[in-house]
């Protein structure tokens, strides 16, 4: 029984690696700065984008992030279909409920530099959390 579990775990990791390879290829074909734009859209740090886009990491991509990833990275219909087939193989039944990619846009802000990495990161998180809360509230009202 333990052997079967190890085989299933290995095949799951291979399936995750397959869709991450597609995402990594898409990102590499886009202009520089794509990882940062994706991090901003997801409200995460760039290291999170590295983890979810690198086939070397077995960390799965949460399905709630897929619409933003498709929109920000400008997946072609063929790339999106290929990615979704691989994602479904890795995570049966965990596709996002959204019918299509959610449109996003990039906004740049000029904020003070506090001269302290922890304070700067806290400000960045606060801004991203605020934007996520506002868009969440707006999304609930437009249904």
Coordinates of N, CA, C and O in Angstrom, one line a residue:
X1 N 0.8 -1.2 0.0 CA 0.0 0.0 0.0 C 0.9 1.3 0.0 O 0.6 2.2 -0.7
X2 N 2.0 1.2 0.7 CA 2.8 2.4 0.8 C 3.5 2.6 -0.6 O 3.7 3.8 -1.0
X3 N 3.7 1.6 -1.3 CA 4.3 1.7 -2.6 C 3.4 2.4 -3.6 O 3.7 3.3 -4.4
X4 N 2.1 2.1 -3.5 CA 1.1 2.7 -4.3 C 0.9 4.2 -4.0 O 0.8 5.0 -4.9
X5 N 1.0 4.5 -2.8 CA 0.9 5.9 -2.4 C 2.1 6.7 -2.9 O 2.0 7.9 -3.3
X6 N 3.3 6.1 -2.9 CA 4.5 6.8 -3.4 C 4.4 7.0 -4.9 O 4.8 8.0 -5.4
X7 N 3.8 6.0 -5.6 CA 3.7 6.1 -7.1 C 2.7 7.2 -7.4 O 2.9 8.1 -8.3
X8 N 1.6 7.3 -6.6 CA 0.6 8.3 -6.8 C 1.2 9.7 -6.5 O 0.9 10.7 -7.3
X9 N 2.0 9.8 -5.5 CA 2.6 11.1 -5.1 C 3.5 11.5 -6.2 O 3.6 12.7 -6.6
X10 N 4.3 10.6 -6.8 CA 5.3 10.9 -7.8 C 4.5 11.3 -9.1 O 4.9 12.3 -9.7
X11 N 3.4 10.7 -9.4 CA 2.7 11.1 -10.6 C 2.0 12.4 -10.4 O 1.9 13.2 -11.4
X12 N 1.6 12.7 -9.2 CA 1.0 14.0 -8.9 C 2.1 15.1 -9.1 O 1.8 16.2 -9.6
X13 N 3.3 14.8 -8.6 CA 4.3 15.8 -8.7 C 4.7 16.0 -10.2 O 5.0 17.1 -10.6
X14 N 4.7 14.9 -11.0 CA 4.9 15.1 -12.4 C 3.9 15.9 -13.1 O 4.2 16.7 -14.0
X15 N 2.6 15.7 -12.7 CA 1.5 16.5 -13.3 C 1.6 18.0 -12.9 O 1.4 18.8 -13.7
X16 N 2.0 18.3 -11.7 CA 2.2 19.6 -11.2 C 3.4 20.2 -12.0 O 3.3 21.4 -12.5
X17 N 4.4 19.5 -12.2 CA 5.6 19.9 -13.0 C 5.2 20.2 -14.4 O 5.7 21.2 -15.0
X18 N 4.3 19.5 -14.9 CA 3.8 19.7 -16.3 C 3.2 21.0 -16.5 O 3.5 21.8 -17.4
X19 N 2.2 21.4 -15.6 CA 1.6 22.7 -15.8 C 2.5 23.9 -15.4 O 2.4 24.9 -16.0
X20 N 3.4 23.6 -14.5 CA 4.3 24.7 -14.2 C 5.3 24.9 -15.3 O 5.8 26.1 -15.5
X21 N 5.7 23.9 -16.0 CA 6.5 24.0 -17.2 C 5.9 24.9 -18.2 O 6.5 25.8 -18.8
X22 N 4.6 24.7 -18.4 CA 3.8 25.6 -19.4 C 3.8 27.0 -18.9 O 4.1 27.9 -19.7
X23 N 3.5 27.2 -17.6 CA 3.5 28.6 -17.1 C 4.9 29.2 -17.2 O 5.0 30.4 -17.6
X24 N 5.9 28.5 -16.8 CA 7.3 29.0 -16.9 C 7.6 29.5 -18.3 O 8.2 30.5 -18.6
X25 N 7.2 28.6 -19.3 CA 7.5 28.9 -20.7 C 6.8 30.2 -21.1 O 7.3 31.1 -21.8
X26 N 5.5 30.3 -20.7 CA 4.7 31.5 -21.1 C 5.4 32.8 -20.5 O 5.5 33.8 -21.2
X27 N 5.7 32.7 -19.2 CA 6.4 33.9 -18.6 C 7.7 34.2 -19.3 O 7.9 35.4 -19.5
X28 N 8.5 33.2 -19.6 CA 9.7 33.5 -20.3 C 9.6 34.1 -21.7 O 10.5 34.8 -22.1
X29 N 8.4 33.9 -22.3 CA 8.2 34.5 -23.6 C 7.6 35.9 -23.6 O 7.5 36.5 -24.6
X30 N 7.3 36.4 -22.4 CA 6.8 37.7 -22.2 C 7.9 38.7 -21.9 O 9.0 38.3 -21.5
X31 N 7.5 40.0 -21.9 CA 8.5 41.0 -21.6 C 9.0 40.9 -20.2 O 8.4 40.4 -19.3
X32 N 10.2 41.5 -20.0 CA 10.8 41.4 -18.6 C 9.8 42.2 -17.7 O 9.1 43.1 -18.1
X33 N 9.9 41.8 -16.4 CA 9.0 42.4 -15.4 C 7.7 41.6 -15.2 O 6.9 42.0 -14.4
X34 N 7.5 40.6 -16.0 CA 6.2 39.8 -15.9 C 6.1 39.2 -14.5 O 5.0 39.2 -14.0
X35 N 7.1 38.6 -14.0 CA 7.0 38.0 -12.6 C 6.6 39.0 -11.6 O 5.7 38.8 -10.7
X36 N 7.1 40.3 -11.7 CA 6.7 41.3 -10.7 C 5.3 41.7 -10.9 O 4.5 41.9 -10.0
X37 N 4.9 41.9 -12.2 CA 3.5 42.3 -12.4 C 2.5 41.2 -11.9 O 1.5 41.5 -11.4
X38 N 2.9 39.9 -12.1 CA 2.1 38.8 -11.6 C 2.1 38.8 -10.1 O 1.0 38.7 -9.5
X39 N 3.2 39.1 -9.4 CA 3.2 39.2 -8.0 C 2.3 40.3 -7.5 O 1.5 40.1 -6.5
X40 N 2.4 41.4 -8.2 CA 1.5 42.6 -7.8 C 0.0 42.2 -7.9 O -0.8 42.5 -7.1
X41 N -0.3 41.5 -9.0 CA -1.7 41.2 -9.3 C -2.2 40.2 -8.3 O -3.4 40.2 -7.9
X42 N -1.4 39.3 -7.8 CA -1.8 38.3 -6.9 C -1.7 38.8 -5.4 O -2.2 38.1 -4.5
X43 N -1.1 39.9 -5.2 CA -0.9 40.4 -3.9 C 0.1 39.6 -3.1 O 0.0 39.5 -1.9
X44 N 1.1 39.1 -3.8 CA 2.2 38.3 -3.2 C 3.5 38.8 -3.5 O 3.7 39.8 -4.3
X45 N 4.5 38.2 -2.9 CA 5.9 38.6 -3.2 C 6.4 37.9 -4.4 O 5.8 36.8 -4.8
X46 N 7.4 38.4 -5.0 CA 8.0 37.8 -6.2 C 8.4 36.4 -6.0 O 8.4 35.5 -6.9
X47 N 8.9 36.1 -4.8 CA 9.4 34.7 -4.5 C 8.2 33.7 -4.6 O 8.4 32.6 -4.9
X48 N 7.0 34.2 -4.3 CA 5.8 33.3 -4.4 C 5.6 32.9 -5.9 O 5.4 31.8 -6.2
X49 N 5.8 33.9 -6.8 CA 5.6 33.7 -8.2 C 6.7 32.7 -8.7 O 6.5 31.8 -9.5
X50 N 7.9 32.9 -8.1 CA 9.0 31.9 -8.5 C 8.6 30.5 -8.1 O 8.8 29.6 -8.8
X51 N 8.1 30.4 -6.9 CA 7.7 29.0 -6.4 C 6.5 28.4 -7.2 O 6.6 27.2 -7.5
X52 N 5.6 29.2 -7.6 CA 4.4 28.6 -8.3 C 4.7 28.5 -9.8 O 4.0 27.8 -10.5
X53 N 5.8 29.1 -10.3 CA 6.1 29.0 -11.8 C 7.3 28.1 -12.1 O 7.5 27.9 -13.2
X54 N 8.0 27.7 -11.1 CA 9.2 26.9 -11.3 C 8.8 25.4 -11.2 O 8.4 25.0 -10.1
X55 N 9.1 24.6 -12.2 CA 8.9 23.2 -12.1 C 9.7 22.5 -11.1 O 9.4 21.4 -10.7
X56 N 10.7 23.2 -10.6 CA 11.6 22.6 -9.6 C 10.9 22.5 -8.2 O 11.3 21.7 -7.4
X57 N 9.9 23.3 -8.0 CA 9.1 23.3 -6.8 C 7.8 22.5 -7.0 O 7.1 22.8 -7.9
X58 N 7.5 21.7 -6.0 CA 6.3 20.9 -6.2 C 5.1 21.5 -5.6 O 4.0 21.0 -5.5
X59 N 5.2 22.8 -5.2 CA 4.1 23.6 -4.6 C 3.0 23.8 -5.7 O 3.4 24.4 -6.7
X60 N 1.8 23.4 -5.5 CA 0.8 23.6 -6.5 C 0.3 25.0 -6.6 O 0.5 25.8 -5.6
X61 N -0.2 25.4 -7.7 CA -0.8 26.7 -7.9 C -2.2 26.7 -7.4 O -3.0 25.9 -7.9
X62 N -2.6 27.5 -6.4 CA -4.0 27.6 -6.0 C -4.9 28.0 -7.1 O -4.6 28.9 -7.9
X63 N -6.0 27.3 -7.3 CA -6.9 27.5 -8.4 C -7.5 28.9 -8.4 O -7.8 29.5 -9.5
X64 N -7.6 29.5 -7.2 CA -8.1 30.9 -7.2 C -7.2 31.9 -7.9 O -7.7 33.0 -8.3
X65 N -6.0 31.5 -8.1 CA -5.0 32.5 -8.8 C -5.0 32.3 -10.3 O -4.5 33.1 -11.0
X66 N -5.7 31.3 -10.8 CA -5.6 31.0 -12.3 C -6.2 32.1 -13.1 O -5.5 32.5 -14.1
X67 N -7.3 32.7 -12.8 CA -7.8 33.8 -13.7 C -6.8 34.9 -13.8 O -6.6 35.5 -14.9
X68 N -6.2 35.3 -12.7 CA -5.3 36.4 -12.7 C -4.0 36.0 -13.5 O -3.5 36.9 -14.2
X69 N -3.6 34.8 -13.3 CA -2.4 34.4 -14.1 C -2.7 34.4 -15.6 O -1.8 34.9 -16.3
X70 N -3.8 33.9 -16.0 CA -4.2 33.9 -17.4 C -4.2 35.3 -18.0 O -3.8 35.6 -19.1
X71 N -4.8 36.2 -17.2 CA -5.0 37.6 -17.6 C -3.6 38.4 -17.7 O -3.3 39.0 -18.7
X72 N -2.9 38.3 -16.6 CA -1.7 39.1 -16.5 C -0.6 38.6 -17.5 O 0.1 39.4 -18.1
X73 N -0.5 37.3 -17.6 CA 0.5 36.7 -18.5 C 0.0 36.6 -20.0 O 0.8 36.2 -20.8
X74 N -1.2 37.0 -20.2 CA -1.7 37.1 -21.6 C -1.6 35.7 -22.3 O -1.0 35.6 -23.4
X75 N -2.1 34.7 -21.6 CA -2.1 33.4 -22.2 C -2.9 33.4 -23.5 O -4.0 34.0 -23.6
X76 N -2.4 32.8 -24.6 CA -3.2 32.6 -25.8 C -4.2 31.5 -25.5 O -4.1 30.7 -24.5
X77 N -5.3 31.4 -26.3 CA -6.3 30.4 -26.1 C -5.6 29.0 -26.1 O -6.0 28.1 -25.2
X78 N -4.7 28.7 -26.9 CA -4.0 27.4 -27.0 C -3.2 27.2 -25.7 O -3.2 26.1 -25.2
X79 N -2.5 28.2 -25.3 CA -1.6 28.0 -24.1 C -2.6 27.8 -22.9 O -2.2 26.9 -22.0
X80 N -3.7 28.5 -22.8 CA -4.6 28.4 -21.7 C -5.2 26.9 -21.7 O -5.3 26.3 -20.6
X81 N -5.6 26.5 -22.9 CA -6.2 25.1 -22.9 C -5.1 24.0 -22.5 O -5.5 23.1 -21.8
X82 N -3.9 24.2 -23.0 CA -2.9 23.2 -22.7 C -2.6 23.2 -21.2 O -2.5 22.2 -20.6
X83 N -2.5 24.4 -20.6 CA -2.3 24.6 -19.2 C -3.5 23.9 -18.4 O -3.2 23.2 -17.4
X84 N -4.7 24.2 -18.8 CA -5.9 23.7 -18.0 C -5.9 22.1 -18.1 O -6.3 21.5 -17.1
X85 N -5.6 21.6 -19.2 CA -5.5 20.1 -19.3 C -4.5 19.5 -18.3 O -4.9 18.6 -17.6
X86 N -3.4 20.1 -18.3 CA -2.3 19.7 -17.3 C -2.8 19.9 -15.9 O -2.5 19.1 -15.0
X87 N -3.4 21.1 -15.6 CA -3.8 21.4 -14.3 C -4.9 20.4 -13.8 O -4.9 19.9 -12.7
X88 N -5.8 20.1 -14.7 CA -6.9 19.2 -14.4 C -6.3 17.8 -14.1 O -6.8 17.1 -13.2
X89 N -5.3 17.4 -14.8 CA -4.7 16.1 -14.5 C -4.0 16.0 -13.1 O -4.1 15.0 -12.4
X90 N -3.4 17.2 -12.7 CA -2.8 17.3 -11.4 C -3.8 17.4 -10.3 O -3.6 16.9 -9.2
X91 N -4.9 18.1 -10.6 CA -5.9 18.4 -9.5 C -7.3 18.2 -10.1 O -8.0 19.2 -10.3
X92 N -7.7 17.0 -10.2 CA -9.1 16.8 -10.7 C -10.1 17.5 -9.9 O -10.1 17.4 -8.7
X93 N -11.0 18.2 -10.5 CA -12.1 18.8 -9.8 C -11.8 20.1 -9.1 O -12.6 20.7 -8.4
X94 N -10.6 20.7 -9.3 CA -10.2 21.9 -8.6 C -10.0 23.1 -9.6 O -9.2 24.0 -9.3
X95 N -10.7 23.1 -10.7 CA -10.6 24.2 -11.6 C -11.4 25.4 -11.0 O -12.4 25.2 -10.3
X96 N -11.0 26.6 -11.3 CA -11.7 27.8 -10.8 C -13.2 27.8 -11.3 O -13.5 27.4 -12.4
X97 N -14.0 28.4 -10.5 CA -15.4 28.5 -10.8 C -15.7 29.6 -11.9 O -16.7 29.6 -12.6
X98 N -14.8 30.5 -12.0 CA -14.9 31.7 -13.0 C -15.0 31.1 -14.4 O -14.3 30.2 -14.8
X99 N -15.9 31.7 -15.2 CA -16.1 31.2 -16.5 C -15.0 31.6 -17.5 O -14.8 31.0 -18.5
X100 N -14.4 32.7 -17.2 CA -13.4 33.2 -18.1 C -12.3 33.9 -17.3 O -12.5 34.1 -16.1
X101 N -11.2 34.3 -17.9 CA -10.2 35.0 -17.2 C -10.6 36.4 -16.7 O -11.4 37.1 -17.4
X102 N -10.3 36.7 -15.5 CA -10.6 38.0 -14.9 C -9.7 39.0 -15.4 O -8.4 38.8 -15.3
X103 N -10.2 40.1 -16.0 CA -9.3 41.1 -16.5 C -8.7 41.9 -15.4 O -9.4 42.2 -14.4
X104 N -7.4 42.2 -15.5 CA -6.7 43.0 -14.5 C -6.0 44.1 -15.2 O -5.8 44.0 -16.5
X105 N -5.5 45.0 -14.5 CA -4.6 46.0 -15.0 C -3.6 46.4 -14.0 O -3.7 46.1 -12.8
X106 N -2.5 46.8 -14.5 CA -1.3 47.2 -13.7 C -1.4 48.6 -13.3 O -1.6 49.5 -14.1
X107 N -1.3 48.9 -12.0 CA -1.3 50.2 -11.4 C 0.0 50.5 -10.7 O 0.4 49.6 -9.9
X108 N 0.7 51.5 -11.0 CA 1.9 51.9 -10.2 C 1.7 53.0 -9.3 O 0.9 53.9 -9.6
X109 N 2.2 52.9 -8.1 CA 2.1 53.9 -7.1 C 3.5 54.4 -6.7 O 4.4 53.6 -6.6
X110 N 3.6 55.6 -6.3 CA 4.8 56.2 -5.7 C 4.5 56.3 -4.2 O 3.6 57.0 -3.8
X111 N 5.3 55.6 -3.4 CA 5.1 55.6 -2.0 C 6.4 55.9 -1.3 O 7.5 55.8 -2.0
X112 N 6.4 56.4 -0.1 CA 7.6 56.7 0.6 C 8.5 55.5 0.8 O 8.0 54.4 1.0
X113 N 9.8 55.6 0.8 CA 10.7 54.6 1.2 C 11.1 54.8 2.6 O 11.7 55.9 2.9
X114 N 10.7 53.9 3.5 CA 11.0 54.1 4.9 C 12.4 53.8 5.3 O 12.8 54.0 6.5
X115 N 13.2 53.3 4.4 CA 14.6 53.0 4.7 C 14.8 51.8 5.5 O 15.8 51.5 6.0
X116 N 13.7 51.0 5.5 CA 13.7 49.7 6.3 C 12.9 48.7 5.5 O 11.8 48.9 5.2
X117 N 13.6 47.6 5.2 CA 12.9 46.6 4.3 C 11.6 46.0 4.9 O 10.7 45.8 4.2
X118 N 11.6 45.8 6.2 CA 10.4 45.3 6.9 C 9.3 46.3 6.8 O 8.1 45.9 6.5
X119 N 9.5 47.5 7.0 CA 8.5 48.6 7.0 C 8.0 48.7 5.5 O 6.8 48.8 5.3
X120 N 8.9 48.7 4.6 CA 8.5 48.8 3.2 C 7.6 47.6 2.8 O 6.6 47.8 2.1
X121 N 8.0 46.4 3.2 CA 7.3 45.2 2.9 C 5.9 45.3 3.5 O 4.9 44.9 2.9
X122 N 5.8 45.8 4.8 CA 4.5 45.9 5.4 C 3.6 46.9 4.7 O 2.4 46.6 4.6
X123 N 4.2 48.0 4.2 CA 3.4 48.9 3.4 C 2.8 48.3 2.2 O 1.7 48.4 1.8
X124 N 3.7 47.6 1.5 CA 3.3 46.9 0.2 C 2.2 45.9 0.5 O 1.2 45.8 -0.3
X125 N 2.3 45.1 1.6 CA 1.3 44.1 1.9 C 0.0 44.8 2.2 O -1.1 44.4 1.8
X126 N 0.0 45.9 3.0 CA -1.2 46.7 3.4 C -1.9 47.2 2.1 O -3.1 47.1 2.0
X127 N -1.1 47.7 1.2 CA -1.7 48.3 0.0 C -2.4 47.1 -0.8 O -3.5 47.2 -1.3
X128 N -1.7 46.0 -1.0 CA -2.2 44.9 -1.7 C -3.5 44.3 -1.0 O -4.5 44.0 -1.7
X129 N -3.5 44.2 0.3 CA -4.6 43.7 1.0 C -5.8 44.6 0.9 O -6.9 44.2 0.7
X130 N -5.6 45.9 0.9 CA -6.6 46.9 0.7 C -7.2 46.8 -0.6 O -8.5 46.7 -0.8
X131 N -6.4 46.6 -1.7 CA -6.9 46.5 -3.0 C -7.8 45.2 -3.2 O -8.8 45.2 -3.8
X132 N -7.3 44.1 -2.6 CA -8.0 42.9 -2.7 C -9.3 43.0 -2.0 O -10.3 42.4 -2.4
X133 N -9.4 43.6 -0.8 CA -10.6 43.8 -0.1 C -11.6 44.6 -0.9 O -12.8 44.3 -1.0
X134 N -11.2 45.7 -1.4 CA -12.0 46.6 -2.2 C -12.6 45.9 -3.4 O -13.8 45.9 -3.7
X135 N -11.7 45.2 -4.2 CA -12.2 44.5 -5.4 C -13.1 43.3 -5.0 O -14.0 43.0 -5.7
X136 N -12.9 42.7 -3.8 CA -13.7 41.6 -3.4 C -15.1 42.2 -3.1 O -16.1 41.6 -3.5
X137 N -15.2 43.3 -2.4 CA -16.5 43.9 -2.1 C -17.2 44.3 -3.4 O -18.4 44.1 -3.6
X138 N -16.5 44.9 -4.3 CA -17.0 45.4 -5.6 C -17.5 44.2 -6.4 O -18.6 44.2 -7.1
X139 N -16.8 43.1 -6.4 CA -17.2 41.9 -7.1 C -18.5 41.3 -6.6 O -19.2 40.7 -7.3
X140 N -18.7 41.4 -5.3 CA -19.9 40.8 -4.7 C -21.2 41.6 -5.1 O -22.2 41.1 -5.1
X141 N -21.0 42.9 -5.3 CA -22.1 43.8 -5.7 C -22.5 43.7 -7.1 O -23.5 44.2 -7.5
X142 N -21.7 43.1 -8.0 CA -21.9 43.1 -9.4 C -22.4 41.7 -9.9 O -21.8 41.2 -10.9
X143 N -23.3 41.1 -9.3 CA -23.7 39.8 -9.7 C -25.1 39.6 -10.1 O -26.1 40.1 -10.3

